Amino acid sequence: MALRAGPIATLRTKGVEVAMRILIVGNGGREHALLWKLRRDAPGATIYATRPNGGMLPLCEPVEIAPTDVEALSGFAASRAVDLTVVGPEAPLALGLADRFRAKGLAVFGPSKAAARIESSKAFAKDLMREEGVPTAEYRTFTDAAGAEAWIREQGAPIVVKASGLAAGKGAIVCTAVDEAVQAAHAMLDDFAYGEAGREIVVERFMEGEELSIFGITDGDDVVLLLASQDHKRIGEGDTGPNTGGMGAFAPVSIATPQLMTEVRERIFRPVLRGMARRDSPFQGLLYLGLMLTPEGPKVVEFNCRFGDPETQVVLPLLQSSLLDLLMAAVDGRGLDRLRPRFREGSAVTTVVASAGYPGSGPRGLPIDLDGVPEDGVVVFHAGTRAGATGLETSGGRVVTCTGWGETLVEAAARSRAAADAVKFEGAQLRRDIGWRELARIERADPTGSTSIPT
Ligand code: GLY
């Protein structure tokens, strides 16, 4: 498939140039950001998206098929001669979407079911890391609670108990007391608190440090790393309270130095990709690395088999060169090594505005007013929104994510927060401290306060 460089992606088929057809699977903030970027890379393309949210709707052709209905989606893609399918969430990949598409000769950016185990089985990922010599926390896997309890008591707290399977980002419990960890293990293994996902668990030593998210676009062999970002998983300011899918993110992160990125590529991405290929599960797609910078050096917290959410909402707005070219090169298995992504100067910060009750359940169908959101240096990505009978309304826990760009992180954070504050719906909640660790570093480097966050 020959993709022509240029603002309008076209494909040359039998001498005739036709606009590209792209299908995006998924409908959250991450998928809105993917759609936004691909629309900029290929303004002339036809872009389909599954059950698009209220913000995606004006940018795409809606497809009324669930992201997990692999059979119907592959039928749709074949019937419309879709040139490239980009998969947002992990669930369709874990169900084998990419395998089904490839079996029908359809190009898809995303790993096979076997390769998606790097996310869908924490036990598989940990064993892979141990066997390939990739730095990660010491761990054990268990299917019986008595064994788990004995190891937890031997190790002491703090300690982390994880459901091995997919648990919508909620399957990792950081336990500050031994009893809490024992209880978590029993809840997963005996009471099936996480259903199938918790029939096997990973118990691992707690890692102290600061976390980074690093995206690698890979064809299974070569890998292109994008800018490192930092997520804010806790609901409360100062990283307090329960875990969420992510309440905000920023990029770039100063502690992700060029030396660190080289180390990460050579000591983590390369051995993992080689190990996956050796296990007959070559990984093509987006390999997401959750990294902890511990006092003993960088260690892997987790891998995901897809773009991170909300990290995508800060990385893609900073990506100046074509995302589409990177995805196509990964799918083709050629040319990725020649592509060097270019990023714009400055920083991006995104602030999630969530429904009341999030990360628990809460009301839906509430009217949303975005009229007061400033536009300068801001883009609002929709997550849980839908077009209701009388206008835009809430349809999920994370409702929108407001990305602000600026020459400095201070400026970007101020724009993101001002935009998020201007999003109006009943019970809206947000964190006003996204980027706080980095902002504190900036403050320490400039104690005169000339870089203080404007209020
Ligand atoms: N932001 C964390 C994730 O996407 O898994």
Short mmCIF file of C-alpha atoms and ligand atoms in Angstrom, two decimals:
data_model
loop_
_atom_site.label_atom_id
_atom_site.label_comp_id
_atom_site.label_asym_id
_atom_site.label_seq_id
_atom_site.Cartn_x
_atom_site.Cartn_y
_atom_site.Cartn_z
CA MET A 1 0.00 0.00 0.00
CA ALA A 2 1.67 3.27 -1.07
CA LEU A 3 0.77 6.18 1.16
CA ARG A 4 1.55 9.51 -0.43
CA ALA A 5 3.19 12.11 1.75
CA GLY A 6 1.29 15.37 1.97
CA PRO A 7 -1.59 16.96 3.75
CA ILE A 8 -4.25 14.84 2.04
CA ALA A 9 -3.46 11.17 2.47
CA THR A 10 -4.26 9.36 -0.72
CA LEU A 11 -3.67 5.84 -1.84
CA ARG A 12 -2.72 4.94 -5.36
CA THR A 13 -4.65 1.89 -6.48
CA LYS A 14 -4.32 0.70 -10.11
CA GLY A 15 -3.15 4.17 -11.12
CA VAL A 16 -6.13 5.94 -9.52
CA GLU A 17 -5.72 8.15 -6.47
CA VAL A 18 -8.37 7.72 -3.82
CA ALA A 19 -8.79 9.38 -0.42
CA MET A 20 -7.83 7.14 2.45
CA ARG A 21 -10.42 5.45 4.60
CA ILE A 22 -9.58 5.13 8.27
CA LEU A 23 -11.58 3.44 11.03
CA ILE A 24 -11.05 4.41 14.67
CA VAL A 25 -12.27 1.87 17.22
CA GLY A 26 -13.31 3.44 20.52
CA ASN A 27 -14.99 6.64 21.64
CA GLY A 28 -13.25 8.18 24.66
CA GLY A 29 -10.89 11.12 25.15
CA ARG A 30 -7.96 9.14 23.71
CA GLU A 31 -9.90 8.29 20.56
CA HIS A 32 -11.03 11.91 20.16
CA ALA A 33 -7.35 12.95 20.31
CA LEU A 34 -6.42 10.26 17.75
CA LEU A 35 -9.24 11.43 15.48
CA TRP A 36 -8.24 15.10 15.92
CA LYS A 37 -4.63 14.36 14.98
CA LEU A 38 -5.43 12.03 12.07
CA ARG A 39 -7.90 14.58 10.74
CA ARG A 40 -5.09 17.16 10.73
CA ASP A 41 -2.67 14.70 9.12
CA ALA A 42 -5.19 13.69 6.46
CA PRO A 43 -7.88 16.35 6.00
CA GLY A 44 -9.22 14.63 2.88
CA ALA A 45 -9.55 11.18 4.42
CA THR A 46 -12.85 9.55 5.30
CA ILE A 47 -12.60 8.69 8.98
CA TYR A 48 -15.10 6.35 10.58
CA ALA A 49 -15.41 5.94 14.35
CA THR A 50 -17.40 3.52 16.47
CA ARG A 51 -20.22 5.16 18.44
CA PRO A 52 -18.44 8.54 18.49
CA ASN A 53 -18.90 10.81 21.48
CA GLY A 54 -20.34 14.31 21.14
CA GLY A 55 -16.97 15.89 20.33
CA MET A 56 -15.91 13.28 17.77
CA LEU A 57 -19.20 13.39 15.88
CA PRO A 58 -18.46 16.49 13.75
CA LEU A 59 -15.07 15.05 12.70
CA CYS A 60 -16.08 11.57 11.55
CA GLU A 61 -18.59 9.21 10.01
CA PRO A 62 -20.31 7.37 12.87
CA VAL A 63 -20.42 3.58 12.89
CA GLU A 64 -23.10 2.03 15.09
CA ILE A 65 -21.08 -1.04 16.09
CA ALA A 66 -19.68 -1.75 19.57
CA PRO A 67 -15.85 -1.61 19.76
CA THR A 68 -15.85 -5.20 21.05
CA ASP A 69 -17.98 -6.61 18.22
CA VAL A 70 -14.98 -7.90 16.32
CA GLU A 71 -16.94 -9.82 13.71
CA ALA A 72 -19.23 -6.93 12.79
CA LEU A 73 -16.33 -4.46 12.72
CA SER A 74 -14.21 -6.60 10.42
CA GLY A 75 -17.24 -7.01 8.15
CA PHE A 76 -17.77 -3.26 8.13
CA ALA A 77 -14.10 -2.52 7.38
CA ALA A 78 -14.08 -5.04 4.53
CA SER A 79 -17.32 -3.69 3.05
CA ARG A 80 -16.04 -0.09 3.06
CA ALA A 81 -12.53 -1.05 1.91
CA VAL A 82 -11.03 0.63 5.00
CA ASP A 83 -7.31 1.23 4.46
CA LEU A 84 -6.27 1.49 8.10
CA THR A 85 -7.97 0.63 11.39
CA VAL A 86 -6.63 2.20 14.58
CA VAL A 87 -7.71 0.56 17.82
CA GLY A 88 -8.02 2.73 20.94
CA PRO A 89 -9.01 0.49 23.86
CA GLU A 90 -7.42 -2.76 25.02
CA ALA A 91 -10.60 -4.87 25.20
CA PRO A 92 -11.06 -5.39 21.42
CA LEU A 93 -7.35 -6.24 21.08
CA ALA A 94 -7.57 -8.77 23.90
CA LEU A 95 -10.55 -10.29 22.08
CA GLY A 96 -8.51 -10.75 18.90
CA LEU A 97 -9.70 -7.84 16.75
CA ALA A 98 -6.32 -7.44 15.05
CA ASP A 99 -6.11 -11.19 14.25
CA ARG A 100 -9.56 -11.16 12.66
CA PHE A 101 -8.79 -8.07 10.59
CA ARG A 102 -5.46 -9.48 9.39
CA ALA A 103 -7.11 -12.78 8.49
CA LYS A 104 -9.37 -10.75 6.17
CA GLY A 105 -6.40 -8.87 4.68
CA LEU A 106 -7.28 -5.61 6.47
CA ALA A 107 -4.54 -3.27 7.72
CA VAL A 108 -4.79 -2.65 11.44
CA PHE A 109 -2.63 -0.77 13.92
CA GLY A 110 -2.69 -2.85 17.08
CA PRO A 111 -1.29 -6.11 18.44
CA SER A 112 -2.64 -9.63 18.04
CA LYS A 113 -4.52 -11.28 20.89
CA ALA A 114 -1.35 -13.17 21.82
CA ALA A 115 0.72 -9.97 21.90
CA ALA A 116 -1.99 -8.06 23.78
CA ARG A 117 -1.30 -10.43 26.71
CA ILE A 118 1.37 -7.95 27.70
CA GLU A 119 -1.58 -6.00 29.13
CA SER A 120 -4.34 -8.61 29.43
CA SER A 121 -2.18 -10.89 31.60
CA LYS A 122 -0.02 -9.14 34.20
CA ALA A 123 1.41 -12.57 35.05
CA PHE A 124 2.55 -13.04 31.42
CA ALA A 125 4.10 -9.56 31.37
CA LYS A 126 5.99 -10.10 34.64
CA ASP A 127 7.31 -13.51 33.54
CA LEU A 128 8.40 -12.01 30.22
CA MET A 129 10.29 -9.24 32.01
CA ARG A 130 12.00 -11.66 34.36
CA GLU A 131 13.05 -13.96 31.52
CA GLU A 132 14.29 -11.07 29.37
CA GLY A 133 16.16 -9.35 32.20
CA VAL A 134 13.98 -6.22 32.16
CA PRO A 135 14.04 -4.31 35.47
CA THR A 136 10.78 -4.56 37.43
CA ALA A 137 9.64 -5.11 41.02
CA GLU A 138 10.09 -8.56 42.54
CA TYR A 139 6.83 -10.51 42.39
CA ARG A 140 4.98 -13.80 42.65
CA THR A 141 1.81 -14.97 40.90
CA PHE A 142 -0.94 -16.89 42.69
CA THR A 143 -4.21 -18.63 42.03
CA ASP A 144 -4.66 -19.68 45.67
CA ALA A 145 -5.23 -17.18 48.48
CA ALA A 146 -3.29 -19.19 51.09
CA GLY A 147 -0.11 -19.02 49.01
CA ALA A 148 -0.63 -15.30 48.38
CA GLU A 149 -1.22 -14.64 52.08
CA ALA A 150 1.96 -16.46 53.10
CA TRP A 151 4.11 -14.47 50.65
CA ILE A 152 2.48 -11.17 51.63
CA ARG A 153 3.18 -11.87 55.34
CA GLU A 154 6.78 -12.76 54.50
CA GLN A 155 7.32 -9.54 52.50
CA GLY A 156 5.44 -7.05 54.70
CA ALA A 157 3.92 -3.76 53.59
CA PRO A 158 3.70 -1.60 51.56
CA ILE A 159 2.95 -4.14 48.84
CA VAL A 160 0.89 -4.20 45.65
CA VAL A 161 -1.85 -6.72 44.80
CA LYS A 162 -2.93 -6.84 41.15
CA ALA A 163 -5.61 -8.74 39.29
CA SER A 164 -3.75 -10.37 36.41
CA GLY A 165 -6.51 -9.80 33.85
CA LEU A 166 -8.12 -6.65 32.45
CA ALA A 167 -9.93 -4.70 35.16
CA ALA A 168 -10.62 -1.33 33.50
CA GLY A 169 -7.60 0.26 35.20
CA LYS A 170 -8.89 -0.58 38.68
CA GLY A 171 -7.16 -3.90 39.30
CA ALA A 172 -4.01 -2.70 41.12
CA ILE A 173 -4.28 -2.11 44.86
CA VAL A 174 -1.40 -0.42 46.65
CA CYS A 175 -1.64 -1.70 50.23
CA THR A 176 0.00 0.15 53.10
CA ALA A 177 -0.73 -2.65 55.62
CA VAL A 178 -0.27 -6.42 55.46
CA ASP A 179 -3.89 -7.08 56.49
CA GLU A 180 -5.14 -4.85 53.69
CA ALA A 181 -3.07 -6.81 51.15
CA VAL A 182 -4.24 -10.16 52.53
CA GLN A 183 -7.83 -8.94 52.32
CA ALA A 184 -7.31 -7.77 48.71
CA ALA A 185 -5.86 -11.15 47.72
CA HIS A 186 -8.77 -13.02 49.33
CA ALA A 187 -11.29 -10.64 47.72
CA MET A 188 -9.85 -11.33 44.28
CA LEU A 189 -9.17 -15.07 44.56
CA ASP A 190 -11.96 -16.26 46.88
CA ASP A 191 -14.75 -13.72 46.40
CA PHE A 192 -14.11 -12.99 42.69
CA ALA A 193 -14.33 -9.25 43.38
CA TYR A 194 -12.77 -8.63 39.95
CA GLY A 195 -14.48 -11.52 38.19
CA GLU A 196 -12.35 -13.45 35.69
CA ALA A 197 -9.63 -10.76 35.82
CA GLY A 198 -8.81 -11.70 39.42
CA ARG A 199 -8.70 -15.51 39.11
CA GLU A 200 -4.94 -15.12 38.98
CA ILE A 201 -3.14 -12.35 40.85
CA VAL A 202 0.30 -10.79 40.88
CA VAL A 203 1.70 -9.65 44.21
CA GLU A 204 4.67 -7.36 43.87
CA ARG A 205 6.99 -5.28 45.99
CA PHE A 206 6.03 -1.62 46.25
CA MET A 207 8.23 0.72 44.24
CA GLU A 208 9.09 4.17 45.52
CA GLY A 209 9.60 6.97 42.98
CA GLU A 210 8.10 9.12 40.27
CA GLU A 211 6.19 7.61 37.35
CA LEU A 212 6.48 8.27 33.62
CA SER A 213 4.39 7.08 30.68
CA ILE A 214 6.31 6.38 27.48
CA PHE A 215 4.69 5.42 24.18
CA GLY A 216 6.57 3.27 21.66
CA ILE A 217 5.18 2.89 18.15
CA THR A 218 6.54 -0.40 16.85
CA ASP A 219 6.35 -2.78 13.92
CA GLY A 220 7.52 -5.56 16.22
CA ASP A 221 11.18 -4.86 15.58
CA ASP A 222 11.92 -1.14 15.28
CA VAL A 223 10.42 1.25 17.78
CA VAL A 224 9.87 5.01 17.74
CA LEU A 225 9.49 6.58 21.18
CA LEU A 226 7.22 9.60 21.56
CA LEU A 227 7.59 12.30 24.23
CA ALA A 228 7.38 11.04 27.81
CA SER A 229 4.38 12.23 29.79
CA GLN A 230 3.11 11.95 33.35
CA ASP A 231 -0.35 10.80 34.37
CA HIS A 232 -2.19 11.72 37.61
CA LYS A 233 -4.11 8.61 38.61
CA ARG A 234 -5.52 9.60 42.01
CA ILE A 235 -8.79 11.50 42.26
CA GLY A 236 -7.51 14.07 44.75
CA GLU A 237 -5.00 16.91 44.55
CA GLY A 238 -1.50 16.03 45.74
CA ASP A 239 -2.14 12.45 44.51
CA THR A 240 -4.57 11.45 47.25
CA GLY A 241 -7.70 9.29 47.33
CA PRO A 242 -8.73 6.38 45.14
CA ASN A 243 -7.23 5.50 41.77
CA THR A 244 -9.00 6.58 38.59
CA GLY A 245 -8.41 6.08 34.89
CA GLY A 246 -6.36 9.31 35.09
CA MET A 247 -7.35 12.84 36.09
CA GLY A 248 -4.81 14.71 33.99
CA ALA A 249 -1.40 14.55 32.36
CA PHE A 250 1.37 16.72 31.02
CA ALA A 251 4.31 16.48 28.62
CA PRO A 252 7.21 16.74 28.24
CA VAL A 253 8.67 15.73 31.62
CA SER A 254 12.14 17.06 32.48
CA ILE A 255 13.24 13.88 34.28
CA ALA A 256 12.84 11.97 31.00
CA THR A 257 16.29 13.02 29.85
CA PRO A 258 17.73 11.89 26.50
CA GLN A 259 19.99 9.48 28.43
CA LEU A 260 17.00 7.97 30.22
CA MET A 261 15.08 7.58 26.94
CA THR A 262 18.07 5.77 25.39
CA GLU A 263 18.31 3.49 28.42
CA VAL A 264 14.58 2.79 28.23
CA ARG A 265 14.79 1.92 24.54
CA GLU A 266 17.81 -0.37 24.93
CA ARG A 267 17.09 -2.00 28.30
CA ILE A 268 13.29 -2.19 28.17
CA PHE A 269 11.67 -1.80 24.73
CA ARG A 270 14.23 -3.77 22.71
CA PRO A 271 14.46 -6.86 24.97
CA VAL A 272 10.67 -6.93 25.38
CA LEU A 273 10.07 -6.75 21.62
CA ARG A 274 12.71 -9.43 21.00
CA GLY A 275 11.14 -11.58 23.72
CA MET A 276 7.66 -11.17 22.25
CA ALA A 277 8.91 -12.13 18.78
CA ARG A 278 10.67 -15.21 20.22
CA ARG A 279 7.37 -16.26 21.82
CA ASP A 280 5.65 -16.12 18.41
CA SER A 281 3.77 -13.02 19.56
CA PRO A 282 5.47 -10.13 17.75
CA PHE A 283 4.02 -6.88 19.02
CA GLN A 284 2.90 -4.41 16.34
CA GLY A 285 1.11 -1.31 17.54
CA LEU A 286 1.50 1.02 20.48
CA LEU A 287 3.46 -0.36 23.39
CA TYR A 288 2.78 1.77 26.46
CA LEU A 289 5.40 1.67 29.17
CA GLY A 290 4.52 2.71 32.71
CA LEU A 291 7.92 3.39 34.28
CA MET A 292 8.93 4.08 37.87
CA LEU A 293 12.12 6.04 38.49
CA THR A 294 13.24 4.32 41.66
CA PRO A 295 16.38 5.08 43.68
CA GLU A 296 17.84 1.87 42.15
CA GLY A 297 17.08 3.03 38.59
CA PRO A 298 14.14 2.86 36.17
CA LYS A 299 11.82 -0.13 36.62
CA VAL A 300 8.70 -1.20 34.75
CA VAL A 301 5.37 -0.78 36.54
CA GLU A 302 3.26 -2.08 33.65
CA PHE A 303 2.86 -2.39 29.92
CA ASN A 304 -0.30 -1.57 28.04
CA CYS A 305 -1.07 -2.62 24.49
CA ARG A 306 -2.56 0.72 23.38
CA PHE A 307 -2.27 4.50 23.74
CA GLY A 308 -2.69 5.83 27.29
CA ASP A 309 -5.64 7.95 28.33
CA PRO A 310 -5.27 10.88 29.18
CA GLU A 311 -1.57 10.91 28.14
CA THR A 312 -2.53 10.79 24.44
CA GLN A 313 -4.34 14.10 24.92
CA VAL A 314 -1.01 15.84 25.66
CA VAL A 315 1.41 13.86 23.49
CA LEU A 316 -0.51 14.19 20.21
CA PRO A 317 -1.12 17.95 20.41
CA LEU A 318 2.67 18.35 20.72
CA LEU A 319 3.40 16.02 17.78
CA GLN A 320 4.04 18.27 14.79
CA SER A 321 4.94 15.61 12.24
CA SER A 322 2.49 13.04 10.93
CA LEU A 323 1.09 10.39 13.26
CA LEU A 324 -0.46 8.70 10.24
CA ASP A 325 2.98 8.12 8.67
CA LEU A 326 4.17 6.45 11.89
CA LEU A 327 1.10 4.21 12.11
CA MET A 328 1.33 3.22 8.45
CA ALA A 329 5.03 2.41 8.72
CA ALA A 330 4.35 0.22 11.77
CA VAL A 331 1.55 -1.58 9.92
CA ASP A 332 3.64 -2.02 6.76
CA GLY A 333 6.62 -3.27 8.75
CA ARG A 334 8.86 -0.98 6.71
CA GLY A 335 10.32 2.48 7.06
CA LEU A 336 9.73 3.07 10.76
CA ASP A 337 13.49 3.32 11.35
CA ARG A 338 13.65 6.27 8.95
CA LEU A 339 10.91 8.29 10.67
CA ARG A 340 11.86 10.86 13.29
CA PRO A 341 8.82 12.42 14.96
CA ARG A 342 9.03 16.18 15.43
CA PHE A 343 7.47 17.83 18.46
CA ARG A 344 6.57 21.47 18.86
CA GLU A 345 8.37 23.54 21.47
CA GLY A 346 6.62 24.11 24.77
CA SER A 347 4.40 22.02 27.00
CA ALA A 348 0.89 20.59 27.05
CA VAL A 349 -1.25 19.92 30.11
CA THR A 350 -4.61 18.21 30.14
CA THR A 351 -7.15 18.40 32.97
CA VAL A 352 -9.97 15.88 33.15
CA VAL A 353 -13.41 17.09 34.17
CA ALA A 354 -15.29 14.16 35.70
CA SER A 355 -18.84 13.43 36.81
CA ALA A 356 -19.90 13.55 40.47
CA GLY A 357 -19.11 10.25 42.15
CA TYR A 358 -16.23 9.36 39.81
CA PRO A 359 -14.35 6.95 40.06
CA GLY A 360 -17.53 5.32 41.39
CA SER A 361 -20.77 5.49 39.46
CA GLY A 362 -22.70 8.74 39.21
CA PRO A 363 -25.41 10.54 37.28
CA ARG A 364 -25.50 10.60 33.47
CA GLY A 365 -27.51 12.60 30.96
CA LEU A 366 -26.73 16.01 32.52
CA PRO A 367 -26.56 19.02 30.20
CA ILE A 368 -23.03 20.34 29.50
CA ASP A 369 -22.24 23.97 28.73
CA LEU A 370 -18.93 24.62 27.00
CA ASP A 371 -19.74 28.18 25.88
CA GLY A 372 -17.42 29.84 28.39
CA VAL A 373 -14.35 27.71 27.58
CA PRO A 374 -11.51 29.92 26.30
CA GLU A 375 -10.20 28.85 22.89
CA ASP A 376 -6.74 30.37 22.78
CA GLY A 377 -4.15 27.59 23.13
CA VAL A 378 -6.84 25.13 24.24
CA VAL A 379 -8.41 22.03 22.74
CA VAL A 380 -11.23 20.19 24.51
CA PHE A 381 -11.28 16.44 23.95
CA HIS A 382 -14.57 14.75 24.73
CA ALA A 383 -14.71 11.46 26.63
CA GLY A 384 -18.08 10.71 28.25
CA THR A 385 -20.31 13.04 26.24
CA ARG A 386 -23.14 12.42 23.79
CA ALA A 387 -25.42 14.49 21.62
CA GLY A 388 -28.73 14.48 23.53
CA ALA A 389 -32.12 15.65 22.30
CA THR A 390 -31.54 19.17 23.63
CA GLY A 391 -27.76 19.42 23.28
CA LEU A 392 -24.56 17.98 24.64
CA GLU A 393 -24.92 15.81 27.75
CA THR A 394 -22.78 13.66 30.04
CA SER A 395 -22.54 9.93 29.37
CA GLY A 396 -19.61 8.72 31.47
CA GLY A 397 -17.30 9.18 34.44
CA ARG A 398 -14.61 11.19 32.69
CA VAL A 399 -16.59 13.74 30.68
CA VAL A 400 -14.07 15.97 28.89
CA THR A 401 -10.35 16.58 29.05
CA CYS A 402 -9.09 20.12 28.51
CA THR A 403 -5.64 20.37 26.94
CA GLY A 404 -3.79 23.66 27.22
CA TRP A 405 -0.61 24.39 25.31
CA GLY A 406 1.99 27.00 26.27
CA GLU A 407 5.59 27.99 25.75
CA THR A 408 6.11 26.92 29.35
CA LEU A 409 4.48 24.32 31.55
CA VAL A 410 3.26 27.13 33.80
CA GLU A 411 1.38 28.71 30.90
CA ALA A 412 0.02 25.39 29.65
CA ALA A 413 -1.20 24.44 33.13
CA ALA A 414 -2.94 27.78 33.58
CA ARG A 415 -4.72 27.43 30.21
CA SER A 416 -5.75 23.85 30.88
CA ARG A 417 -7.12 24.68 34.32
CA ALA A 418 -8.97 27.80 33.15
CA ALA A 419 -10.60 25.76 30.39
CA ALA A 420 -11.56 22.94 32.77
CA ASP A 421 -13.00 25.45 35.27
CA ALA A 422 -15.19 26.86 32.51
CA VAL A 423 -16.77 23.46 31.69
CA LYS A 424 -20.20 23.54 33.31
CA PHE A 425 -22.37 20.60 34.33
CA GLU A 426 -23.86 19.60 37.65
CA GLY A 427 -21.35 18.00 40.03
CA ALA A 428 -18.29 18.54 37.78
CA GLN A 429 -15.04 17.66 39.57
CA LEU A 430 -11.43 18.23 38.56
CA ARG A 431 -7.90 18.51 39.91
CA ARG A 432 -6.32 21.94 39.75
CA ASP A 433 -2.77 20.70 40.35
CA ILE A 434 -1.92 18.78 37.19
CA GLY A 435 1.85 18.87 36.72
CA TRP A 436 2.48 19.68 40.39
CA ARG A 437 5.73 17.73 40.70
CA GLU A 438 7.22 19.36 37.63
CA LEU A 439 5.92 22.78 38.65
CA ALA A 440 7.60 22.33 42.04
CA ARG A 441 10.86 21.50 40.24
CA ILE A 442 10.48 24.69 38.18
CA GLU A 443 9.74 26.66 41.34
CA ARG A 444 12.84 25.24 43.05
CA ALA A 445 14.96 26.17 40.04
CA ASP A 446 13.52 29.71 40.07
CA PRO A 447 12.78 30.59 43.69
CA THR A 448 12.18 34.26 42.75
CA GLY A 449 8.73 33.06 41.73
CA SER A 450 8.77 34.58 38.26
CA THR A 451 7.53 31.23 36.94
CA SER A 452 4.74 30.83 39.51
CA ILE A 453 1.44 29.49 38.23
CA PRO A 454 -0.83 32.41 37.35
CA THR A 455 -4.06 32.13 39.32
N1 GLY B 1 -3.44 6.57 31.95
C1 GLY B 1 -3.21 5.22 32.21
C2 GLY B 1 -3.64 4.30 31.16
O1 GLY B 1 -3.97 4.69 30.07
O2 GLY B 1 -3.63 3.10 31.39
#
